[in-house]
Amino acid sequence: MTTTEQRAKATSQPLIRVEGIHRTFGEIPVLRGVDLDVTEGEVAVVIGPSGSGKTTLIRMINALETIDSGRITVDGTIIQDATNGRHRMNAKAVRLARLELGMVFQRFNLFPHLTALENVMMPPVRVRKVPKDEARERALRLLTRMGLADRVNNRPHELSGGQQQRVAIARALAMEPKAMLFDEATSALDPELVGEVLKVMRDLAESGMTMIIVTHEMRFAAQVADRIIVMDQGRILEQGTPEVIFNKPSHARTEEFLRAVISPAEA
Amino acid sequence: MTLDLTKEWLPRLLEGMKYTVAITIGAFILALLLGLVIAVMRLDRRRWYLYVPATIYVEVLRGTPLILQLFFAYFALPAMGIQLSPLTAAILGLGANTSAYLSEIFRGAIRTVDQGQWEASAALAMDWPTMMRSVILPQAMRIALPPTGNYAVSLFKDSALASTVSVAELLFTGQVIGSETFRYMEIYALIGLLYLAVSYPTSLLLRRLETHLELSRPRSRKKPSVPAPVEAEKEPVS
């Protein structure tokens, strides 16, 4: 596969294209035929019960997880292809795609040996070869935007979960990605710290960032999503605007799931 | 006795101690470098062309007597046209032997680094060398430091084996003095004290360093199960 082939790219193409993905872990089918296009500037929120395959799907987009069949294209570059039985993953294409995709993890995964500032500075310097002064300036700007101007010299273990996750978001943004992937970014947080992270994510969505968000925060989903994608048992059950999904879902299972997760106070 | 000790023995023994220290430092540096390379070669079994030779290296060096390895370096290599000085042979033999053990420590330490660290680095588009240098090894080094220090002390004591390949280090010098004076009791006791004078303070120092590292280690190292830790409410620890 050559780069020219991979870069056969039309202007109207979605930024992220997921086609016919299947994946089995051992005997258990986790994804059973998923198609998903995300266009530039779109905020796509993936919801669904535990074990529906949301996390696996989002991790496949930046090749942290491999696929059994199907194809994943990011910004016109095929990064994983298993359309004809053989799985192919081009290391160079994967790296290119990862440069365009910022990822935020449930467990933050900050580098514990570095300060908040160094966490945000180091990847651009080491990976994108950004000059140190410029990277420091950018990191300080981002950390300030995250409300962490006074914590830049703290190590991760000196920060609360909410602060750590905001540093992690700044770290991903410092690479200047075209899209951001959020894998249950608030699930590991104490309830009172969820809000501060959601606020940062909401601001980011409003700034026009392309985002794929896996979350259990339904109210937040309704507020920020251009499109809600409901997953169940390894498939996309249905998708649509928040109004449609939350008010008149077309599947009984969606209704069931929403009833189970939305408390009366939230609705 | 006092006269002999200070006037004659001690200067000669200290001269021997110089070699002991030189062997220890030389072999240890060699062991660190080789150990790291071997550890990295053994990280991924799928890269068998690295894994297999590195594994053979480790198993041979761990499975044969150290003294045999020293004899091999000094007496057997000349048969292959490689003539080493006693000092070089001792450093090579002890260094290679220690590297086999250190590589296992390093490999274990690298594996202890949280899976999330590998994933975060990968997601940030780091290539493998950058990931190793900037993320994994700095964390693994902390974990590996205490056991590595213990091997340094062991190596210091094992350097006495260099006397068997006629390096004039501490024990060898003592044997020479012993054979001249036949006062083995005093001389060996003195040598023991000299070894102890170096190894005991070093051990103490290492233990303190270990405690220090333990305290400053981030708390979130252990992987919690799904509903994540309640570390947020606690006061920041510095």
XYZ file of C-alpha atoms in Angstrom:
505
model
C 0.000 0.000 0.000
C 1.488 3.336 -0.949
C 0.937 6.709 0.589
C -0.541 8.016 -2.636
C -3.218 5.361 -2.556
C -3.981 6.094 1.055
C -4.207 9.786 0.407
C -6.765 9.538 -2.358
C -8.839 12.166 -0.709
C -11.932 14.101 -1.639
C -12.855 17.400 -0.070
C -16.238 16.281 1.194
C -14.747 13.232 2.885
C -15.411 12.734 6.586
C -12.465 13.300 8.918
C -12.980 9.920 10.517
C -14.517 7.010 8.656
C -15.282 3.671 10.254
C -16.537 0.963 7.895
C -17.893 -2.457 8.746
C -15.908 -3.023 11.924
C -16.020 -6.394 13.624
C -14.011 -7.434 16.624
C -14.059 -10.484 18.842
C -12.209 -10.793 22.143
C -11.592 -14.504 22.486
C -15.065 -15.956 22.022
C -16.953 -12.780 22.817
C -18.048 -10.553 19.929
C -17.497 -6.954 21.029
C -18.255 -5.165 17.783
C -20.529 -6.657 15.167
C -20.555 -4.432 12.122
C -20.154 -0.760 12.955
C -20.158 2.070 10.411
C -19.536 5.633 11.482
C -18.546 8.844 9.726
C -17.539 11.932 11.639
C -17.113 15.143 9.701
C -14.918 18.083 10.581
C -16.340 20.247 13.356
C -18.859 17.645 14.427
C -19.394 16.592 18.039
C -20.456 12.959 18.085
C -21.410 11.491 21.447
C -21.510 7.735 21.836
C -23.754 6.344 24.558
C -24.977 2.895 25.463
C -24.883 0.290 28.197
C -21.608 -1.101 29.562
C -20.178 -3.714 27.259
C -21.862 -2.280 24.192
C -18.458 -1.700 22.550
C -18.187 2.105 22.867
C -14.700 2.139 24.344
C -13.397 -0.510 21.967
C -14.715 1.491 19.029
C -13.089 4.758 20.066
C -9.776 2.984 20.782
C -9.790 1.499 17.294
C -9.878 4.934 15.718
C -6.345 5.683 16.885
C -5.257 2.057 16.579
C -4.909 1.274 20.274
C -7.146 -1.662 19.407
C -6.996 -3.751 16.244
C -9.927 -4.741 14.068
C -10.923 -8.192 12.805
C -12.665 -6.881 9.728
C -13.560 -3.554 8.223
C -11.552 -0.412 7.659
C -10.698 2.792 9.502
C -9.725 5.967 7.685
C -8.544 9.153 9.357
C -8.179 12.327 7.338
C -8.041 10.325 4.125
C -5.368 7.928 5.362
C -6.278 4.280 5.874
C -4.846 3.322 9.245
C -6.309 -0.140 9.707
C -7.653 -2.325 6.948
C -9.083 -5.810 7.341
C -11.513 -5.721 4.443
C -10.233 -8.838 2.731
C -9.516 -11.078 5.669
C -5.969 -9.922 6.331
C -5.355 -7.240 8.919
C -3.023 -4.532 7.706
C -1.792 -1.667 9.798
C 0.788 0.703 8.408
C 2.924 2.044 11.247
C 3.598 5.294 9.456
C -0.076 5.855 8.688
C -0.953 5.096 12.301
C 1.538 7.670 13.538
C 0.180 10.253 11.100
C -3.365 9.589 12.260
C -2.353 9.760 15.923
C -0.832 13.177 15.284
C -4.280 14.314 14.181
C -6.166 12.676 17.050
C -5.940 13.773 20.657
C -7.001 11.107 23.140
C -8.261 11.554 26.675
C -8.418 8.435 28.816
C -10.663 7.455 31.673
C -7.634 7.007 33.943
C -5.877 10.228 32.807
C -2.562 8.459 32.170
C -0.459 11.506 32.907
C 3.281 10.942 33.081
C 3.904 10.706 36.842
C 7.574 11.664 36.665
C 6.820 15.003 35.003
C 5.119 18.173 36.239
C 1.844 19.368 34.734
C 3.762 21.802 32.543
C 6.247 19.127 31.426
C 3.414 16.717 30.682
C 1.957 19.231 28.243
C 5.295 20.438 26.863
C 7.138 17.204 26.318
C 5.083 15.543 23.545
C 5.165 18.535 21.158
C 8.911 18.939 21.755
C 9.767 15.249 21.363
C 7.222 14.288 18.714
C 6.421 17.409 16.720
C 9.882 18.940 17.220
C 8.376 22.219 18.402
C 11.063 24.536 19.854
C 11.097 24.418 23.662
C 10.216 28.062 24.237
C 7.270 27.857 21.911
C 6.086 24.596 23.505
C 6.345 26.100 26.988
C 4.343 29.141 25.931
C 1.706 26.948 24.330
C 1.540 24.691 27.392
C 1.141 27.634 29.761
C -1.592 29.080 27.582
C -3.459 25.770 27.503
C -3.089 25.112 31.222
C -4.349 28.614 31.930
C -7.319 27.963 29.677
C -7.967 24.808 31.726
C -7.936 26.910 34.901
C -4.661 25.409 36.090
C -2.317 28.392 35.889
C -1.361 27.925 39.543
C -0.704 24.184 39.278
C 1.771 24.081 36.394
C 4.688 22.956 38.568
C 2.792 20.226 40.413
C 3.280 16.553 39.695
C 0.189 14.517 38.824
C -0.003 12.870 42.271
C -0.287 16.307 43.823
C -3.392 17.102 41.767
C -7.018 16.088 42.177
C -8.599 13.777 39.623
C -10.395 16.676 37.955
C -7.178 18.654 37.729
C -5.303 15.648 36.348
C -7.902 15.125 33.676
C -7.710 18.799 32.685
C -3.943 18.494 32.373
C -4.519 15.426 30.197
C -6.850 17.426 27.955
C -4.255 20.192 27.700
C -1.603 17.589 26.858
C -3.719 16.256 24.002
C -4.523 19.755 22.719
C -0.865 20.785 22.777
C -0.300 18.455 19.835
C -2.790 20.572 17.873
C -4.957 17.661 16.773
C -7.739 17.898 14.237
C -10.055 15.837 16.409
C -10.312 14.768 20.033
C -11.371 11.375 21.355
C -12.766 11.209 24.888
C -12.998 7.735 26.378
C -15.236 8.063 29.444
C -13.209 11.056 30.543
C -15.238 11.665 33.696
C -16.000 8.093 34.761
C -13.034 7.877 37.129
C -13.827 11.142 38.867
C -15.572 11.875 42.127
C -19.018 13.277 41.407
C -18.147 16.784 42.578
C -15.196 16.937 40.172
C -17.081 15.858 37.063
C -18.440 19.327 36.366
C -15.081 21.055 35.983
C -13.990 18.553 33.320
C -17.305 18.693 31.475
C -17.050 22.476 31.389
C -13.683 22.282 29.656
C -15.084 19.772 27.178
C -18.112 21.957 26.532
C -15.866 24.967 25.818
C -13.856 22.842 23.461
C -16.988 21.727 21.611
C -18.115 25.335 21.300
C -14.740 26.303 19.844
C -15.494 24.057 16.872
C -13.253 21.091 17.703
C -14.204 17.797 16.099
C -14.944 15.417 18.951
C -15.965 11.853 19.557
C -17.091 11.479 23.142
C -17.886 8.242 24.921
C -19.751 9.149 28.079
C -22.366 8.230 30.639
C -23.250 11.869 31.331
C -26.584 12.131 29.540
C -27.359 15.762 30.278
C -23.938 16.773 29.022
C -24.462 14.615 25.938
C -27.733 16.346 25.187
C -26.107 19.757 25.521
C -22.974 19.346 23.413
C -23.801 16.685 20.847
C -24.514 17.406 17.212
C -25.301 13.735 16.977
C -25.964 11.037 19.529
C -24.938 7.515 18.650
C -26.596 4.783 20.670
C -24.671 1.522 20.844
C -25.932 -1.799 22.090
C -24.380 -5.267 21.944
C -21.665 -4.301 19.493
C -23.892 -2.471 17.058
C -25.106 1.053 16.490
C -28.724 0.839 17.541
C -29.684 4.251 16.258
C -28.312 7.743 15.856
C -29.677 11.240 15.547
C -29.838 14.676 17.092
C -30.176 14.836 20.888
C -33.787 16.004 20.494
C -34.738 12.920 18.530
C -32.776 10.408 20.604
C -33.836 11.735 23.989
C -37.444 12.610 23.136
C -38.587 10.111 20.566
C -36.123 7.276 20.163
C -37.138 4.706 17.594
C -35.920 1.651 19.517
C -37.457 0.229 22.632
C -33.952 -0.668 23.845
C -32.841 2.961 23.584
C -35.839 4.016 25.627
C -35.071 1.330 28.162
C -31.433 2.396 28.439
C -32.270 6.077 28.775
C -34.874 5.387 31.420
C -32.317 3.398 33.370
C -29.574 6.054 33.268
C -31.467 9.315 33.485
C -32.560 10.055 37.009
C -35.753 12.135 37.421
C -33.662 15.037 38.682
C -31.688 15.116 35.455
C -34.581 14.777 33.026
C 51.759 -6.130 64.660
C 50.611 -2.522 64.876
C 53.821 -1.455 63.221
C 53.486 -3.991 60.414
C 49.887 -3.120 59.967
C 50.203 0.611 59.487
C 53.665 0.795 57.985
C 53.642 -2.127 55.607
C 50.305 -3.878 55.165
C 47.881 -1.041 54.955
C 49.519 0.856 52.077
C 49.757 -2.379 50.084
C 46.192 -3.339 50.881
C 44.914 0.091 49.946
C 46.767 -0.283 46.667
C 44.823 -3.528 46.204
C 41.614 -1.780 47.169
C 42.160 0.576 44.242
C 41.931 -2.393 41.875
C 38.911 -3.742 43.708
C 37.126 -0.420 43.260
C 38.267 -0.118 39.633
C 36.950 -3.608 38.818
C 33.664 -2.878 40.575
C 33.080 0.415 38.806
C 34.200 -0.851 35.401
C 32.156 -4.046 35.616
C 29.132 -2.194 36.949
C 29.082 0.340 34.126
C 29.440 -2.488 31.625
C 26.647 -4.395 33.373
C 24.308 -1.403 33.327
C 24.765 -0.830 29.612
C 24.604 -4.505 28.604
C 21.763 -5.147 31.044
C 19.646 -2.393 29.552
C 20.250 -3.571 26.000
C 19.447 -7.177 26.919
C 16.325 -6.145 28.837
C 14.997 -4.197 25.867
C 15.821 -7.075 23.508
C 13.749 -9.392 25.689
C 10.666 -7.187 25.971
C 8.800 -8.581 23.014
C 8.835 -12.307 22.279
C 7.462 -11.692 18.818
C 10.737 -10.047 17.915
C 12.393 -13.436 18.265
C 15.572 -12.388 16.428
C 16.267 -10.146 19.435
C 14.537 -12.184 22.108
C 16.204 -15.531 21.434
C 19.873 -14.454 21.435
C 19.306 -12.247 24.474
C 17.622 -15.093 26.311
C 20.465 -17.481 25.524
C 22.921 -14.872 26.806
C 21.028 -14.511 30.098
C 20.537 -18.234 30.656
C 24.157 -19.143 29.922
C 25.504 -16.469 32.252
C 23.059 -17.293 35.027
C 23.404 -21.027 34.623
C 27.181 -21.346 34.831
C 29.561 -20.511 37.709
C 30.919 -16.990 37.750
C 34.413 -18.297 38.369
C 34.148 -20.408 35.217
C 33.177 -17.310 33.270
C 36.237 -15.500 34.617
C 38.516 -18.420 33.710
C 36.947 -18.456 30.281
C 37.638 -14.764 29.746
C 41.213 -14.995 30.971
C 42.457 -18.492 30.085
C 40.219 -19.673 27.240
C 39.867 -16.566 25.075
C 43.631 -16.462 24.305
C 43.137 -19.806 22.534
C 40.853 -17.911 20.179
C 43.478 -15.246 19.719
C 41.956 -12.798 22.204
C 44.539 -11.936 24.812
C 43.111 -9.868 27.651
C 44.956 -8.290 30.560
C 43.919 -9.717 33.953
C 42.091 -6.490 34.782
C 40.193 -6.417 31.480
C 39.261 -10.082 31.770
C 37.961 -9.522 35.302
C 35.895 -6.495 34.302
C 34.521 -8.314 31.273
C 33.653 -11.502 33.177
C 32.094 -9.804 36.179
C 30.360 -7.205 34.024
C 28.800 -9.773 31.703
C 27.691 -11.923 34.613
C 26.086 -9.013 36.473
C 24.440 -7.746 33.269
C 22.458 -10.983 33.022
C 20.957 -10.400 36.461
C 20.461 -6.671 35.970
C 18.678 -7.262 32.677
C 16.051 -9.279 34.527
C 15.588 -6.457 37.036
C 15.276 -3.912 34.252
C 12.865 -6.048 32.288
C 10.690 -6.520 35.354
C 10.790 -2.787 36.084
C 9.812 -1.891 32.523
C 6.909 -4.322 32.705
C 5.771 -2.758 35.985
C 5.194 0.588 34.289
C 1.438 1.006 33.980
C -0.160 -0.074 30.701
C -1.810 3.347 30.526
C 1.618 4.959 30.143
C 2.337 2.942 27.000
C -1.093 3.753 25.613
C -0.866 7.465 26.389
C 2.540 7.682 24.699
C 1.288 5.750 21.682
C -1.790 7.955 21.424
C 0.530 10.978 21.421
C 2.158 9.544 18.279
C 5.470 8.781 19.969
C 7.698 6.349 18.151
C 9.201 3.501 20.127
C 12.560 5.087 21.040
C 10.876 8.310 22.187
C 8.372 6.350 24.243
C 11.179 4.420 25.914
C 13.423 7.386 26.553
C 10.836 9.956 27.607
C 8.157 7.916 29.351
C 8.930 4.302 30.168
C 12.588 4.219 31.201
C 12.461 7.250 33.528
C 9.709 5.476 35.455
C 11.297 2.034 35.265
C 14.592 3.422 36.574
C 12.976 4.419 39.854
C 11.552 0.966 40.297
C 14.848 -0.697 39.393
C 17.094 1.478 41.511
C 16.976 -0.352 44.880
C 17.648 -3.870 43.541
C 20.265 -2.486 41.165
C 22.050 -0.919 44.120
C 22.088 -4.265 45.884
C 23.750 -5.829 42.859
C 26.391 -3.113 42.961
C 27.252 -4.156 46.525
C 27.287 -7.834 45.526
C 29.551 -7.032 42.629
C 31.945 -5.219 44.946
C 32.298 -8.376 47.063
C 32.404 -10.720 44.061
C 35.293 -8.703 42.661
C 37.451 -10.756 45.059
C 37.143 -13.521 42.467
C 39.383 -11.446 40.212
C 42.238 -12.680 42.414
C 41.849 -16.031 40.652
C 42.882 -14.435 37.373
C 45.816 -12.734 39.121
C 44.532 -9.193 39.404
C 46.385 -7.622 42.327
C 43.202 -6.495 44.041
C 42.455 -6.520 47.756
C 42.179 -10.255 48.381
C 45.088 -11.111 46.087
C 47.300 -8.576 47.849
C 46.273 -10.051 51.189
C 47.164 -13.549 50.022
C 50.595 -12.336 48.978
C 51.177 -10.693 52.352
C 49.874 -13.818 54.059
C 52.266 -16.055 52.216
C 55.147 -13.761 53.167
C 54.287 -13.449 56.870
C 52.075 -16.491 57.592
C 49.902 -14.218 59.747
C 46.721 -15.235 57.966
C 44.445 -14.596 60.911
C 45.263 -10.899 61.122
C 45.516 -10.302 57.432
C 42.217 -11.906 56.481
C 40.426 -10.187 59.351
C 41.844 -6.893 58.183
C 40.731 -7.543 54.604
C 37.273 -8.401 55.828
C 37.128 -5.109 57.690
C 38.214 -3.224 54.609
C 35.449 -4.813 52.499
C 32.940 -4.070 55.220
C 34.125 -0.469 55.497
C 32.943 0.086 51.948
C 29.954 -2.235 51.579
C 28.150 -1.453 54.829
C 27.943 2.344 54.397
C 26.934 1.807 50.772
C 24.101 -0.495 51.830
C 22.905 2.027 54.392
C 22.966 4.752 51.804
C 20.974 2.628 49.398
C 18.367 1.814 52.010
C 17.861 5.504 52.689
C 17.584 6.227 49.003
C 15.010 3.451 48.698
C 12.839 4.905 51.473
C 13.095 8.294 49.852
C 11.968 6.955 46.481
C 9.133 5.004 48.038
C 7.723 8.168 49.568
C 7.913 10.272 46.463
C 6.406 7.651 44.231
C 3.021 8.585 42.805
C 0.206 6.864 44.599
C -1.796 5.897 41.556
C 0.657 3.248 40.440
C -1.596 0.325 41.262
C -4.363 -0.207 38.794
C -7.680 0.261 40.544
C -10.741 -1.642 39.456
C -13.407 0.126 37.510
C -14.995 2.605 39.936
C -11.830 4.603 40.248
C -9.928 5.723 43.299
C -11.119 8.377 45.641
C -7.819 10.162 45.600
C -9.325 13.471 44.596
C -10.573 14.484 48.015
C -7.327 13.937 49.815
C -5.035 16.832 50.372
C -2.202 17.100 47.863
C 0.953 15.427 49.120
C 4.271 16.910 48.270
